[in-house]
């Protein structure tokens, strides 16, 4: 069984919105990039506003989900993707988030 090392795993809820971040490094063959991740921003109990994930990396690749669309993206590396997610959330969210360092 492949091992996983958790790098980030946290959730924050503010004013009806949620950020849920899971980033794990792995040698699991399901994740050829070496990462198993989900970076999610949405309404509590409701719609996804923005999510990046690779839940189906071998068949679909890396995905960027919005309220109305799913697009396949190039994986720029975990740190670059996390920074991109954080910038996008800061631009679109009415909530000021306390990002984990």
Rosetta silent file (secondary structure, phi, psi, omega in degrees, C-alpha in Angstrom):
SEQUENCE: XXXXXXXXXXXXXXXXXXXXXXXXXXXXXXXXXXXXXXXXXXXXXXXXXXXXXXXXXXXXXXXXXXXXXXXXXXXXXXXXXXXXXXXXXXXXXXXXXXXXX
SCORE:     score description
SCORE:     0.000 S_00000001
   1 L     0.000  133.795 -178.488    0.000    0.000    0.000 S_00000001
   2 L   -70.427  147.195  179.507    1.323    3.429   -0.973 S_00000001
   3 L   -91.906  155.500  177.061    2.123    5.899    1.759 S_00000001
   4 E  -127.995  137.511  174.536    0.679    9.384    2.124 S_00000001
   5 E  -118.827  117.742 -178.789    2.242   12.327    3.941 S_00000001
   6 E   -75.925  125.127  178.188   -0.184   15.076    4.911 S_00000001
   7 E   -99.461  -45.376  176.581    1.179   18.538    4.133 S_00000001
   8 E  -139.297  139.995  174.798   -2.003   20.574    4.736 S_00000001
   9 E  -159.147   93.523 -177.961   -5.386   19.483    6.084 S_00000001
  10 E  -150.934  161.174  178.555   -7.620   22.249    7.410 S_00000001
  11 E  -140.072  143.513  175.973  -11.040   23.805    7.112 S_00000001
  12 E  -137.059  137.018  179.913  -12.319   27.293    7.934 S_00000001
  13 E  -124.129  128.320  179.095  -15.927   28.480    7.951 S_00000001
  14 E  -144.525  130.395  170.733  -16.890   32.168    7.927 S_00000001
  15 L    48.862   39.803  176.838  -20.195   33.928    7.187 S_00000001
  16 L    85.729    5.951  178.741  -21.751   30.969    5.362 S_00000001
  17 E  -119.805  155.499 -178.806  -18.644   30.152    3.284 S_00000001
  18 E  -134.184  143.361  167.374  -16.085   27.386    3.675 S_00000001
  19 E  -117.367  130.762  179.399  -12.485   26.781    2.659 S_00000001
  20 E  -134.041  114.716 -174.938  -11.375   23.135    2.818 S_00000001
  21 E  -119.551  124.382  172.577   -7.757   22.321    1.965 S_00000001
  22 E  -132.156  122.408  177.955   -6.230   18.835    1.783 S_00000001
  23 E  -134.389  120.500  179.014   -2.756   18.320    0.334 S_00000001
  24 E  -131.317  135.402  174.224   -0.964   14.999    0.669 S_00000001
  25 E   -87.890  140.284 -175.092    2.267   13.833   -0.911 S_00000001
  26 E  -153.635  158.934  171.691    2.144   10.241   -2.110 S_00000001
  27 L  -106.345    8.569  179.612    3.765    7.519   -4.169 S_00000001
  28 L   -60.642  131.090 -178.090    0.338    6.028   -4.975 S_00000001
  29 L   -64.518  -16.735  176.373    0.161    5.184   -8.694 S_00000001
  30 L   -67.467  -17.947 -176.986   -3.310    6.805   -8.814 S_00000001
  31 L  -126.349   79.936 -176.817   -1.512   10.163   -8.546 S_00000001
  32 L   -58.457  -24.284  179.629    1.378   10.255  -11.044 S_00000001
  33 L   -74.472  -13.357 -179.678    2.157   13.876  -10.097 S_00000001
  34 L    91.079    4.881 -178.855    3.005   12.706   -6.555 S_00000001
  35 E  -131.500  142.607  170.417    0.196   14.698   -4.915 S_00000001
  36 E  -118.437  114.128 -172.660   -3.354   13.927   -3.779 S_00000001
  37 E  -142.933  155.029  169.947   -5.116   17.257   -3.283 S_00000001
  38 E  -147.200  121.262  178.208   -8.413   19.100   -2.999 S_00000001
  39 E  -118.109  106.954 -168.728   -8.543   22.890   -2.654 S_00000001
  40 E  -123.124  136.661  169.479  -12.184   23.864   -2.123 S_00000001
  41 E  -132.201  131.292 -178.720  -14.101   27.101   -1.583 S_00000001
  42 E  -163.191 -175.883  174.327  -17.875   27.075   -1.428 S_00000001
  43 E   -86.651  140.735  178.229  -21.052   27.917    0.364 S_00000001
  44 L   -60.638  122.465  179.915  -21.707   25.961    3.546 S_00000001
  45 L    67.438   18.276 -175.705  -24.083   23.157    2.537 S_00000001
  46 L  -141.352 -142.763 -171.333  -24.285   24.557   -0.969 S_00000001
  47 L   -69.415  149.641  166.905  -22.534   25.314   -4.203 S_00000001
  48 E   -75.341  132.705  173.317  -18.884   25.024   -5.056 S_00000001
  49 E   -94.700  -46.682  177.380  -17.454   28.433   -5.887 S_00000001
  50 E  -154.441  133.129  175.074  -13.967   27.197   -6.785 S_00000001
  51 E  -147.068  136.537  169.251  -12.231   23.856   -6.389 S_00000001
  52 E  -112.645  135.143  175.634   -9.022   22.378   -7.703 S_00000001
  53 E  -158.502  167.048  175.555   -8.535   18.634   -7.415 S_00000001
  54 L  -131.784   39.633 -177.439   -7.010   15.562   -8.991 S_00000001
  55 L   -58.766  -27.944 -179.644   -9.473   12.959   -7.720 S_00000001
  56 L  -124.537   47.048 -172.685   -9.483   11.306  -11.155 S_00000001
  57 L   -56.621  -41.022 -176.345   -5.956   12.170  -12.240 S_00000001
  58 L   -69.292  -28.531 -177.359   -5.351    9.017  -14.279 S_00000001
  59 L  -104.513  -34.644 -176.906   -8.538    9.401  -16.328 S_00000001
  60 L  -115.325  -21.866 -176.930   -9.339   13.129  -16.311 S_00000001
  61 L    91.319 -149.850 -179.565   -6.180   14.831  -15.074 S_00000001
  62 E   -96.764  136.554 -173.054   -6.185   17.917  -12.895 S_00000001
  63 E  -123.708  147.464  172.190   -9.460   19.835  -12.702 S_00000001
  64 E  -118.103  114.770 -179.107  -10.638   23.355  -11.925 S_00000001
  65 E  -102.233  136.918  169.259  -14.303   23.421  -10.856 S_00000001
  66 E  -126.922 -178.409 -178.550  -16.466   26.546  -10.713 S_00000001
  67 L   -52.846  -38.930 -171.257  -20.211   26.943  -10.163 S_00000001
  68 L  -119.013    5.535 -171.298  -20.975   26.270  -13.809 S_00000001
  69 L  -153.679  154.322  169.461  -17.940   24.597  -15.330 S_00000001
  70 E  -130.413  127.545  177.859  -15.213   22.009  -14.980 S_00000001
  71 E  -126.846  145.989  174.631  -12.027   22.457  -16.954 S_00000001
  72 E   -82.094  132.577 -179.209   -8.938   20.314  -17.274 S_00000001
  73 E  -121.018  158.745  169.254   -5.823   22.277  -16.330 S_00000001
  74 L   -75.799  140.537  178.963   -2.102   21.757  -16.617 S_00000001
  75 L   -86.969  112.325 -175.998   -0.580   20.968  -13.218 S_00000001
  76 L   -86.425   -0.021 -172.537    1.986   23.702  -12.509 S_00000001
  77 L   112.286  152.616 -171.952    3.273   22.109   -9.299 S_00000001
  78 H   -65.948  -45.874 -178.355    1.646   21.999   -5.878 S_00000001
  79 H   -64.569  -42.883  178.751    2.982   25.260   -4.452 S_00000001
  80 H   -63.272  -41.777  179.199    2.157   27.225   -7.609 S_00000001
  81 H   -66.437  -42.491  178.600   -1.365   25.776   -7.704 S_00000001
  82 H   -61.983  -42.712  177.236   -1.954   26.510   -4.012 S_00000001
  83 H   -62.442  -41.825  177.786   -0.785   30.101   -4.532 S_00000001
  84 H   -60.886  -46.597  178.165   -3.104   30.430   -7.553 S_00000001
  85 H   -57.846  -48.094 -178.487   -6.059   29.108   -5.510 S_00000001
  86 H   -61.243  -45.023  178.578   -5.313   31.530   -2.684 S_00000001
  87 H   -61.603  -44.565 -179.036   -5.063   34.532   -5.068 S_00000001
  88 H   -63.641  -40.959  179.796   -8.316   33.620   -6.810 S_00000001
  89 H   -66.087  -42.169  179.199  -10.180   33.236   -3.507 S_00000001
  90 H   -61.247  -32.330  179.606   -8.868   36.562   -2.229 S_00000001
  91 H   -77.641  -34.715 -171.317  -10.193   38.213   -5.415 S_00000001
  92 H  -104.150  -16.522 -172.978  -13.648   36.574   -5.446 S_00000001
  93 L   -90.255  138.278  173.726  -14.586   35.922   -1.821 S_00000001
  94 L   -76.165   -6.643 -177.840  -16.473   38.435    0.328 S_00000001
  95 L  -101.784  141.083  173.530  -14.719   36.880    3.338 S_00000001
  96 L   -92.005  112.878 -172.895  -11.190   37.725    4.475 S_00000001
  97 L   -92.433  147.868  175.980   -9.565   34.331    5.127 S_00000001
  98 L   -97.686   94.152 -174.680   -6.820   33.516    7.614 S_00000001
  99 L   -74.870  138.510  175.184   -4.549   31.351    5.425 S_00000001
 100 L   -65.910  136.117 -179.347   -2.418   28.661    6.989 S_00000001
 101 L   -90.719    0.000    0.000    1.284   29.481    6.634 S_00000001
